[in-house]
Amino acid sequence: MTKDLNDAQKEVVLTKDGPILVVAGAGTGKTNTLVHKLAHLVKTGTNPESILLLTFTRRAAKEMLGRASGILDQRMMSVKGGTFHSFCQLFLRRYGHSASVFPNFTILDEEDRNDFVGMARDQVVTPNTKLRFPKKETLAEIFSTSFNLQLSLEKLIQKEYPMFLGQTKEIQEIKTKFIESKRKHNALDFDDLLDVTRMILMSDENIREKMASIYQYILVDEYQDTNRIQAHIACLLASKHQNILVVGDDAQCIYGFRGANVRNMLDFPKIFPNTKIIQLTENYRSVQPILNVANAVLENSQENYKKNLFSKKTNSIDKPFLVKLENLEEEADYISSLFLDLNENGNSFSEMAALFRAGYSSHLLEMQLTAKKIPYRKYGGKRFLDLAHVKDTIAYLKVIENPKDILSWNRILLLEDHIGKKYANLFYKQLETNQFDLETDPQFFLGIPEATKLSFLRLLECLQGCRLGNQTSGQILEHILTHYLPILTSHYDDAEKRKPDLDALLYLSQKETNLTEFLSQLILNPVEGKEIGSDDDRESEFVTLSTIHSAKGLEWKFVVNMQIVEGVLPNHRIKTVEELEEERRLFYVAITRAKQSLYFTYPLVNEKNRYTSVSRFISDLPNEGELLTKISFTQNQNVSKEENVRKNDGGNDPFQSIQNYFLN
């Protein structure tokens, strides 16, 4: 059963009892090892019903048990496998009474949860409330993030939603009413499933012993992605027998924003002092030159499990390429041309990917791929032109270009305060009467509330200002943004995260000075790039565009990591060493997606026409010249650069040990 495994993988499979931490580097076959571990346990006499496999998706558990059945037999399907949430809901159906939860409780999906929050909000925020208040969806996100990060509401609001600091007391009151409403209606959301399960396991020793007798072996996949609550639950389940195996890669812990805590991996041996640590370091995905860069990046990490990935693959000796380009437009052109050349040399588009830190980074590349008729799909964020705030902004441009565009008029009118559907319809009718002349008609405003009139006048002043003189599309857009940015802030609770998309739109507008041509180029971009070139037998082929977060767990033959500059990767928002280390791990994940060829591209000028510098994750490598092949496509090699400021400031009783760790 273990003949196809390497020595480290065999050690994982053959070690039966006690706590085991498997540090599985990227591409080292951790899933295959876990599958063989499951099969070996059952083959050597373990009752399959006494094994609990916890994963992050139902599909992952089903796939692993199916593969284990192929190795052994159908007994493997009796293993209890599933997500933390699915385990917790079954647990609470049986033991929830210990926390006054009735077995027939309702599980709230995201929409139901938001509606419960909305009802609580309505009890606190009255129509007479003058201050702007977060929407129900934002409040629900605040409550969930506070729970998963184990941060107080006040600290979270201060960090992520400072515009609502003045409403902290009211937000806390809404949370209290939200909790009371769920309890009254015997309803639990996803966070409650974890929270109540943990509470029962902490407080009821009889139930812990019962769980230990039912599940004698606990196996946890992707342990680096667990939050504190999930890790606590897993350890509590194993507190009696300590037969717990967790597998993951601390260097791939990249979901800190949703609660994943790298300390769960790093501190596991502190919770279970007799932990056996086994490292998987033979990589079956990438060639050695790629792994050399990945290893070097991790060497600069503040704290991790030191490991050195190696590969026996010899199908390429090319070092990864570091490509310097003049600006964002040149970068997009280079990447799209590279994909085209690779395809013409016999490589499938499906073997290629461009990865980026933030969704807005790919906007120019999307346009270039479309122009070159290269099919693509984008993951990790909506397509640029489908973003609500981008559609808002383009609607203003459309109205300036074509005052008869009723859909665009309707969109921008309803963005204004005090203008509802009634007055929007009346205004459009008077525009028709006046042959779509934007000059103010005094008769129209008779009988209209003063606040509504002022909103109309402000909008018309903006639009009229855009039609003065012979302005370029960029100048028109700048004028619109002075009017729209306050609207963006008032309409979207995450306005700051949306502003880079508008910077990208402004950058695009400067490439096509004529407004008609600019709009045409934008709108002719098809709904999805995958439709381009699908009139032949290659319609199943497409280049992948993806955020690095969405690319985790995937792999491609050719990978381009784009915009590897300070302020993007690492992100300009980082304030702590911990945040910087997560950015480093994100870069490591991006590197280890490549199987054969890897490219890093960085433009000298960003979307705000400011000079950039290559990411510290590359410039800080002590042997950068030995690891990378450098290519430059810049016109002026001696251009002076503004260096971005770096923000790198940066017991013997197992149950009691677990409690001490997680609660102190």
XYZ file of C-alpha atoms in Angstrom:
664
model
C 0.000 0.000 0.000
C 2.929 2.376 0.593
C 5.265 1.288 -2.216
C 4.590 4.422 -4.303
C 5.228 6.799 -1.395
C 8.519 8.478 -0.480
C 10.101 7.926 2.942
C 8.510 10.953 4.627
C 5.061 10.066 3.277
C 5.473 6.469 4.493
C 6.363 7.760 7.958
C 3.084 9.698 8.072
C 1.092 6.645 6.996
C 2.774 4.165 9.343
C 2.782 6.357 12.489
C -0.499 5.419 14.142
C -1.089 6.892 17.594
C -0.422 10.238 19.225
C -0.423 13.789 17.872
C 1.176 14.192 14.437
C 1.912 17.440 12.631
C 2.565 17.015 8.911
C 4.253 20.097 7.448
C 3.538 19.584 3.763
C 5.294 22.004 1.432
C 3.601 23.115 -1.766
C 3.158 20.319 -4.295
C 4.508 17.588 -2.012
C 1.567 15.185 -2.314
C -0.129 15.869 1.013
C -3.568 14.784 -0.248
C -2.185 11.479 -1.549
C -0.456 10.960 1.806
C -3.658 11.660 3.735
C -5.619 9.260 1.504
C -3.107 6.469 2.172
C -3.178 7.297 5.883
C -6.957 6.799 5.987
C -6.745 3.514 4.095
C -3.917 2.209 6.285
C -5.824 2.952 9.505
C -8.793 0.886 8.330
C -6.636 -1.871 6.843
C -4.822 -2.326 10.163
C -8.038 -2.806 12.159
C -9.390 0.656 12.962
C -13.167 0.865 12.767
C -13.811 3.335 9.894
C -16.716 4.832 11.846
C -14.274 5.880 14.576
C -12.302 8.124 12.163
C -13.247 11.783 11.744
C -11.839 13.607 8.710
C -12.310 17.385 8.810
C -11.819 19.335 5.573
C -12.719 22.767 4.214
C -15.042 21.578 1.476
C -17.464 18.677 1.255
C -16.013 17.889 -2.158
C -12.498 17.471 -0.731
C -13.707 14.959 1.874
C -15.745 13.025 -0.690
C -12.822 12.906 -3.118
C -10.354 11.693 -0.477
C -12.673 8.972 0.777
C -13.364 7.901 -2.797
C -9.650 7.618 -3.513
C -9.120 5.722 -0.251
C -11.876 3.287 -1.299
C -9.995 2.696 -4.528
C -6.894 1.783 -2.519
C -8.766 -0.428 -0.016
C -12.518 -1.054 -0.359
C -15.965 0.409 0.339
C -15.359 0.345 4.090
C -13.717 3.742 3.603
C -17.084 5.332 2.863
C -18.054 4.703 6.520
C -15.425 7.218 7.646
C -17.071 10.388 8.909
C -15.757 13.061 6.553
C -16.889 16.618 6.013
C -16.423 20.270 6.853
C -16.173 21.769 10.325
C -19.617 23.302 9.884
C -21.266 20.051 8.780
C -19.735 18.215 11.762
C -20.887 20.959 14.141
C -24.470 20.957 12.909
C -24.731 17.183 13.427
C -23.086 17.528 16.839
C -25.567 20.226 17.876
C -28.603 18.219 16.690
C -27.549 15.656 19.281
C -25.925 17.680 22.056
C -27.195 21.220 21.520
C -29.617 20.890 24.442
C -26.561 21.376 26.674
C -26.535 24.995 25.451
C -30.327 25.441 25.194
C -30.340 24.798 21.443
C -33.292 22.673 20.287
C -32.550 19.882 17.771
C -34.830 21.397 15.117
C -32.843 24.643 14.885
C -32.730 26.491 11.561
C -29.396 27.170 9.867
C -29.272 30.670 8.428
C -27.618 31.093 5.050
C -25.942 34.394 4.204
C -29.114 36.072 2.945
C -31.169 34.911 5.942
C -28.458 36.120 8.313
C -28.402 39.521 6.638
C -32.182 39.776 6.983
C -31.969 39.014 10.725
C -29.315 41.730 11.033
C -31.578 44.048 9.056
C -34.453 43.495 11.474
C -32.158 44.272 14.406
C -30.872 47.346 12.582
C -34.395 48.660 12.075
C -34.952 48.545 15.835
C -31.969 50.803 16.452
C -31.673 52.990 13.351
C -34.857 54.996 12.960
C -35.895 57.039 9.889
C -35.004 60.136 11.922
C -31.361 59.073 12.248
C -29.336 61.767 10.536
C -25.952 60.050 10.540
C -24.969 57.671 7.789
C -25.185 54.107 9.107
C -23.678 50.865 7.738
C -25.975 48.679 5.650
C -27.200 45.339 6.979
C -24.736 43.427 4.773
C -21.827 45.447 6.152
C -23.010 44.950 9.730
C -23.279 41.190 9.178
C -19.735 41.172 7.782
C -18.490 43.158 10.796
C -20.097 40.716 13.248
C -18.729 37.649 11.431
C -15.224 39.067 10.997
C -15.139 40.071 14.667
C -15.982 36.478 15.605
C -13.582 34.767 13.214
C -10.674 37.061 14.064
C -11.609 37.000 17.758
C -11.443 40.793 17.837
C -13.722 43.100 19.758
C -16.170 45.112 17.692
C -14.467 48.342 18.676
C -11.009 47.160 17.597
C -12.298 45.782 14.299
C -14.226 48.958 13.482
C -11.192 51.040 14.361
C -9.024 48.948 12.037
C -11.307 48.247 9.067
C -14.287 50.625 9.322
C -13.017 53.835 10.947
C -15.814 55.847 9.302
C -18.264 54.094 11.680
C -16.326 54.607 14.921
C -18.887 57.133 16.079
C -21.633 54.513 15.784
C -19.832 51.770 17.756
C -22.377 51.885 20.597
C -25.314 51.515 18.204
C -23.557 48.723 16.276
C -23.027 46.833 19.534
C -26.717 47.300 20.345
C -27.669 45.896 16.942
C -25.418 42.883 17.545
C -27.116 42.244 20.894
C -30.573 42.376 19.319
C -29.357 40.169 16.439
C -28.184 37.504 18.911
C -31.428 37.738 20.895
C -33.492 37.366 17.717
C -31.615 34.241 16.625
C -32.028 32.689 20.069
C -35.745 33.537 20.145
C -36.321 31.888 16.762
C -34.035 28.863 17.427
C -31.808 29.854 14.518
C -28.029 29.566 14.135
C -25.775 31.105 11.508
C -22.510 29.509 10.370
C -20.476 31.237 13.072
C -22.901 30.024 15.764
C -22.389 26.414 14.673
C -18.704 26.715 15.560
C -19.177 28.894 18.627
C -21.828 26.767 20.366
C -20.010 23.511 19.563
C -16.808 24.849 21.093
C -18.660 26.114 24.155
C -20.226 22.692 24.807
C -16.931 20.839 24.322
C -15.207 23.231 26.714
C -17.833 23.080 29.452
C -19.082 19.464 29.410
C -16.492 16.773 30.186
C -19.039 13.967 29.734
C -19.676 15.052 26.151
C -15.944 15.324 25.476
C -15.500 11.754 26.709
C -18.427 10.633 24.567
C -16.844 12.225 21.502
C -13.506 10.576 22.305
C -15.157 7.152 22.447
C -16.950 7.746 19.115
C -14.059 9.329 17.199
C -10.760 7.730 18.171
C -8.766 9.324 15.356
C -9.082 12.946 14.255
C -7.557 13.999 10.921
C -7.604 17.637 9.772
C -6.740 18.745 6.237
C -5.440 22.254 5.343
C -4.809 22.983 9.020
C -3.078 26.268 8.160
C -6.485 27.593 7.032
C -8.240 26.969 10.347
C -9.180 29.885 12.547
C -8.731 29.807 16.322
C -12.222 28.397 16.925
C -11.888 25.547 14.410
C -8.444 24.580 15.719
C -9.771 24.690 19.279
C -12.651 22.344 18.361
C -10.309 19.849 16.691
C -7.952 19.831 19.675
C -10.835 19.466 22.164
C -12.117 16.431 20.246
C -8.669 14.847 20.693
C -8.054 16.003 24.267
C -8.663 12.536 25.774
C -6.789 10.202 23.412
C -4.550 12.748 21.606
C -4.830 10.768 18.375
C -4.893 13.783 16.106
C -3.138 14.274 12.790
C -3.127 17.743 11.225
C -1.649 18.386 7.800
C -0.915 21.733 6.197
C 1.697 24.228 5.150
C 2.366 27.212 7.389
C 3.904 28.928 4.357
C 0.534 28.839 2.604
C -1.502 30.472 5.371
C -2.896 33.382 3.324
C -6.466 33.830 4.550
C -5.797 35.900 7.649
C -8.542 38.339 6.627
C -11.115 35.617 7.252
C -9.539 34.317 10.427
C -6.938 31.749 9.338
C -4.194 31.808 11.950
C -0.674 30.628 11.188
C -0.097 30.160 14.937
C -2.348 27.081 14.781
C 0.409 25.344 12.797
C 3.386 26.893 14.569
C 2.088 26.309 18.097
C 0.580 22.826 17.656
C 3.566 21.190 19.429
C 3.001 23.528 22.389
C -0.557 22.247 22.771
C 0.511 18.605 22.431
C 4.132 18.469 23.699
C 4.662 14.904 22.454
C 3.842 15.887 18.861
C 5.707 14.091 16.106
C 6.590 16.543 13.322
C 7.038 15.096 9.823
C 8.018 17.278 6.888
C 7.102 16.570 3.266
C 9.610 18.396 1.069
C 9.848 16.447 -2.213
C 7.884 18.523 -4.707
C 6.108 16.758 -7.577
C 4.865 19.918 -9.328
C 7.678 22.345 -10.093
C 11.185 22.229 -11.541
C 14.076 23.048 -9.204
C 14.813 26.609 -10.454
C 11.292 27.627 -9.417
C 11.666 25.937 -6.035
C 15.010 27.688 -5.503
C 13.190 31.027 -5.585
C 10.416 29.747 -3.307
C 12.967 28.464 -0.790
C 14.876 31.748 -0.850
C 11.718 33.773 -0.226
C 10.894 31.659 2.833
C 14.433 32.036 4.162
C 13.674 35.685 4.854
C 10.546 34.826 6.840
C 10.470 35.873 10.491
C 9.046 32.576 11.759
C 8.153 29.320 10.044
C 8.993 25.642 9.846
C 12.297 25.697 7.996
C 12.047 23.470 4.949
C 13.852 23.133 1.659
C 11.700 21.977 -1.228
C 13.411 19.850 -3.848
C 12.340 18.273 -7.125
C 13.553 15.465 -9.343
C 11.829 16.941 -12.408
C 14.322 17.819 -15.159
C 12.153 19.006 -18.058
C 13.381 22.610 -17.816
C 16.557 24.344 -16.717
C 15.314 27.910 -17.241
C 15.538 30.163 -14.240
C 12.419 32.255 -13.542
C 12.376 35.546 -15.443
C 12.241 39.007 -13.847
C 10.864 41.358 -16.506
C 11.085 45.141 -16.085
C 8.682 47.200 -18.205
C 8.040 50.886 -18.796
C 4.439 51.091 -17.571
C 1.222 49.141 -17.004
C 0.256 49.234 -20.669
C 3.591 47.754 -21.714
C 3.229 45.082 -19.051
C -0.207 44.043 -20.344
C 1.089 43.972 -23.925
C 4.122 41.877 -22.934
C 2.058 39.287 -21.049
C -0.583 38.937 -23.759
C 2.119 38.628 -26.442
C 3.920 36.017 -24.349
C 0.743 33.928 -24.131
C 0.246 34.240 -27.878
C 3.842 33.138 -28.603
C 3.562 30.184 -26.241
C 0.335 29.111 -27.921
C 1.833 29.400 -31.405
C 4.663 27.162 -30.223
C 2.190 24.376 -29.465
C 1.186 25.096 -25.868
C -2.459 25.152 -24.850
C -3.895 28.387 -23.456
C -5.234 26.273 -20.574
C -1.611 25.724 -19.450
C -1.104 29.474 -18.867
C -2.073 31.806 -16.030
C -1.528 35.396 -14.965
C -1.737 35.924 -11.203
C -2.113 39.196 -9.328
C -2.519 40.533 -5.792
C -5.697 42.547 -6.427
C -8.508 42.181 -8.949
C -8.010 45.635 -10.471
C -4.465 44.731 -11.561
C -5.744 42.743 -14.549
C -7.966 45.396 -16.174
C -5.473 46.409 -18.863
C -4.492 42.800 -19.491
C -8.152 41.890 -20.058
C -8.317 44.525 -22.777
C -5.102 43.296 -24.426
C -6.237 39.676 -24.398
C -9.497 40.724 -26.018
C -7.688 42.735 -28.695
C -5.462 39.749 -29.518
C -8.464 37.378 -29.473
C -6.984 35.265 -26.673
C -9.683 33.413 -24.695
C -9.553 33.958 -20.941
C -11.469 33.500 -17.727
C -11.026 35.541 -14.606
C -11.303 34.241 -11.062
C -11.309 36.151 -7.788
C -13.466 39.166 -8.452
C -15.918 40.416 -11.032
C -14.945 41.465 -14.531
C -13.892 45.122 -14.580
C -16.919 46.444 -16.483
C -19.328 44.489 -14.253
C -18.245 46.335 -11.096
C -21.098 48.531 -9.847
C -18.960 51.633 -9.234
C -17.311 51.323 -12.656
C -20.763 51.030 -14.261
C -21.838 54.135 -12.327
C -18.906 56.144 -13.645
C -19.319 54.979 -17.228
C -23.010 55.946 -17.067
C -21.982 59.612 -16.621
C -19.734 59.340 -19.678
C -22.530 57.789 -21.713
C -24.920 60.603 -20.840
C -22.349 63.211 -21.895
C -21.806 61.362 -25.153
C -25.484 60.587 -25.745
C -28.053 62.590 -23.722
C -30.799 60.285 -25.056
C -29.425 57.252 -23.152
C -32.336 56.667 -20.765
C -30.717 53.733 -18.932
C -27.626 55.751 -18.077
C -29.748 58.748 -17.036
C -31.782 56.505 -14.765
C -28.624 55.101 -13.153
C -26.962 58.446 -12.385
C -30.192 60.168 -11.292
C -30.939 57.458 -8.731
C -27.443 57.886 -7.304
C -28.339 61.410 -6.216
C -29.826 62.176 -2.814
C -33.518 63.106 -2.823
C -34.097 61.974 -6.441
C -36.234 58.862 -6.595
C -37.857 57.077 -9.537
C -40.737 59.572 -9.643
C -38.556 62.655 -10.173
C -36.118 60.755 -12.394
C -38.988 59.920 -14.786
C -40.286 63.513 -14.708
C -36.826 64.874 -15.459
C -36.285 62.545 -18.403
C -39.646 63.572 -19.898
C -38.699 67.254 -19.694
C -35.363 66.414 -21.347
C -37.300 64.854 -24.224
C -39.495 67.951 -24.456
C -36.436 70.228 -24.584
C -34.704 68.102 -27.239
C -32.207 66.836 -24.618
C -30.786 70.264 -23.937
C -29.009 70.172 -20.561
C -29.686 73.834 -19.846
C -31.861 74.218 -16.737
C -35.575 74.813 -17.391
C -36.886 76.949 -14.489
C -40.444 75.716 -15.092
C -39.436 72.149 -14.301
C -38.460 72.977 -10.728
C -41.771 74.577 -9.782
C -43.332 72.480 -7.012
C -40.259 70.275 -6.602
C -38.789 70.066 -3.053
C -35.790 72.317 -2.525
C -33.459 69.424 -1.601
C -34.408 67.584 -4.803
C -33.896 70.735 -6.857
C -30.404 71.218 -5.426
C -29.492 67.623 -6.299
C -30.612 68.142 -9.889
C -28.681 71.395 -10.171
C -25.458 69.873 -8.797
C -25.673 67.004 -11.294
C -26.430 69.306 -14.223
C -23.557 71.600 -13.276
C -21.198 68.628 -13.353
C -22.442 67.416 -16.738
C -22.407 70.874 -18.295
C -18.851 71.395 -17.084
C -17.831 68.219 -18.887
C -19.159 69.570 -22.202
C -17.230 72.830 -22.131
C -14.391 73.238 -24.593
C -12.486 70.499 -26.356
C -11.808 68.238 -23.357
C -10.145 64.823 -23.556
C -11.820 61.722 -22.137
C -9.360 61.837 -19.227
C -10.228 65.443 -18.375
C -13.944 64.666 -18.567
C -13.527 61.670 -16.306
C -11.526 63.684 -13.766
C -14.348 66.219 -13.667
C -16.938 63.464 -13.168
C -14.941 61.886 -10.354
C -14.935 65.119 -8.354
C -18.733 64.811 -8.355
C -18.919 61.017 -8.009
C -16.367 60.256 -5.266
C -18.566 61.674 -2.443
C -21.425 59.574 -3.873
C -19.170 56.517 -3.880
C -18.417 57.078 -0.195
C -22.079 57.473 0.734
C -23.361 54.522 -1.337
C -20.691 51.892 -0.717
C -19.458 50.939 2.769
C -16.224 49.625 1.211
C -15.582 52.747 -0.864
C -11.833 52.802 -0.141
C -11.430 49.320 -1.634
C -13.265 50.424 -4.791
C -11.233 53.556 -5.510
C -8.297 51.716 -7.182
C -10.729 50.520 -9.878
C -11.566 54.140 -10.658
C -7.847 54.966 -10.773
C -7.502 52.176 -13.340
C -10.412 53.584 -15.366
C -8.781 57.018 -15.308
C -5.521 55.446 -16.479
C -7.341 53.790 -19.377
C -9.020 57.067 -20.337
C -5.638 58.715 -20.853
C -4.780 56.199 -23.570
C -7.720 57.243 -25.775
C -8.341 60.984 -25.766
C -11.589 60.947 -27.769
C -14.591 60.154 -25.547
C -16.503 58.301 -28.281
C -13.522 56.083 -29.045
C -12.806 55.518 -25.364
C -16.368 54.364 -24.669
C -16.382 52.202 -27.777
C -13.200 50.426 -26.733
C -14.614 49.808 -23.253
C -18.050 48.593 -24.287
C -16.873 46.423 -27.165
C -14.966 44.353 -24.631
C -17.156 41.208 -24.591
C -19.043 39.861 -21.580
C -16.456 37.160 -20.968
C -13.120 36.704 -22.620
C -13.689 32.965 -22.996
C -16.161 33.729 -25.796
C -13.390 35.229 -27.909
C -11.937 32.713 -30.352
C -14.465 30.045 -29.407
C -15.549 29.526 -33.023
C -13.014 26.741 -33.478
C -12.134 23.490 -31.758
C -10.191 25.306 -29.035
C -13.285 26.597 -27.252
C -12.445 24.650 -24.085
C -9.039 26.372 -23.907
C -8.611 29.607 -22.025
C -5.913 31.555 -20.235
C -6.589 31.875 -16.508
C -6.525 35.278 -14.857
C -6.720 34.933 -11.097
C -6.000 36.601 -7.811
C -3.330 34.701 -5.913
C -5.848 33.893 -3.181
C -8.144 32.186 -5.710
C -5.214 30.325 -7.299
C -4.201 28.467 -4.132
C -4.268 24.716 -4.747
C -4.077 25.102 -8.536
C -1.168 24.776 -10.962
C -0.191 25.681 -14.527
C 2.759 24.969 -16.806
C 3.399 28.679 -17.440
C 2.695 31.301 -14.772
C 3.135 35.074 -14.897
C 3.051 36.939 -11.588
C 2.278 40.523 -12.543
C 2.764 43.913 -10.861
C 5.307 42.584 -8.375
C 6.013 46.036 -6.957
C 6.065 47.722 -3.567
C 2.577 48.848 -2.606
C 0.919 46.013 -4.501
C 2.801 42.976 -3.186
C 3.349 43.614 -0.350
C 0.168 45.656 -0.178
C 0.471 49.304 0.817
C -1.975 48.769 3.705
C 0.286 46.513 5.763
C 1.100 47.921 9.200
C 2.502 45.020 11.209
C 5.162 42.348 10.891
C 2.404 39.715 10.969
C 0.684 41.319 7.991
C 3.984 41.530 6.111
C 4.631 37.847 6.745
C 1.224 36.933 5.322
C 2.081 38.939 2.191
C 5.339 36.967 1.943
C 3.390 33.710 2.189
C 1.071 34.972 -0.532
C 4.085 35.539 -2.781
C 5.291 32.010 -1.993
C 1.913 30.610 -3.044
C 2.114 32.590 -6.302
C 5.569 31.175 -7.068
C 4.653 27.563 -6.355
C 1.712 27.530 -8.798
C 4.182 27.198 -11.714
C 5.292 23.815 -13.003
C 7.808 24.648 -15.738
C 8.198 28.374 -16.469
C 7.727 31.351 -14.157
C 7.732 35.080 -14.923
C 7.666 38.106 -12.619
C 6.736 41.385 -14.289
C 6.965 44.857 -12.809
C 6.217 48.219 -14.450
C 8.288 51.267 -13.551
C 5.176 53.501 -13.483
C 1.810 52.698 -11.871
C -1.757 53.753 -12.695
C -1.253 57.089 -10.911
C 1.835 57.805 -13.057
C 4.091 57.410 -10.025
C 7.385 55.570 -10.135
C 7.462 52.178 -8.450
C 10.154 49.824 -7.218
C 10.286 46.058 -7.464
C 8.847 44.175 -4.486
C 11.137 43.740 -1.486
C 10.384 40.015 -1.679
C 12.615 40.006 -4.766
C 15.041 42.856 -4.040
C 15.823 41.438 -0.571
C 16.934 38.072 -1.979
C 20.687 37.797 -1.232
C 21.364 35.854 -4.430
C 18.789 37.482 -6.712
C 21.140 37.432 -9.710
C 21.727 33.684 -9.392
C 18.049 32.837 -8.988
C 16.505 34.980 -11.727
C 17.083 35.846 -15.375
C 16.570 39.591 -15.743
C 14.972 41.145 -18.829
C 14.337 44.868 -19.363
C 11.979 46.523 -21.848
C 12.373 50.081 -20.556
C 13.337 53.009 -22.769
C 15.308 54.873 -20.107
C 17.449 52.687 -17.890
C 18.604 55.652 -15.759
C 15.213 57.015 -14.800
C 15.194 58.096 -11.155
C 12.705 56.237 -8.993
C 10.798 57.317 -5.930
C 11.248 54.529 -3.392
C 8.021 53.613 -1.638
C 8.087 53.793 2.175
C 8.102 50.313 3.643
C 5.560 49.792 6.344
C 7.330 46.985 8.090
C 7.294 48.402 11.595
C 6.369 47.036 11.355
C 0.593 20.784 32.341
C 0.043 17.141 32.040
C -3.708 17.424 31.466
C -4.184 17.774 27.693
C -7.602 19.402 28.113
C -6.207 22.044 30.459
C -3.252 22.672 28.142
C -5.663 23.257 25.270
C -7.771 25.628 27.355
C -4.733 27.530 28.588
C -3.487 27.998 25.042
C -6.709 29.070 23.361
C -8.254 31.121 26.160
C -5.210 32.965 27.512
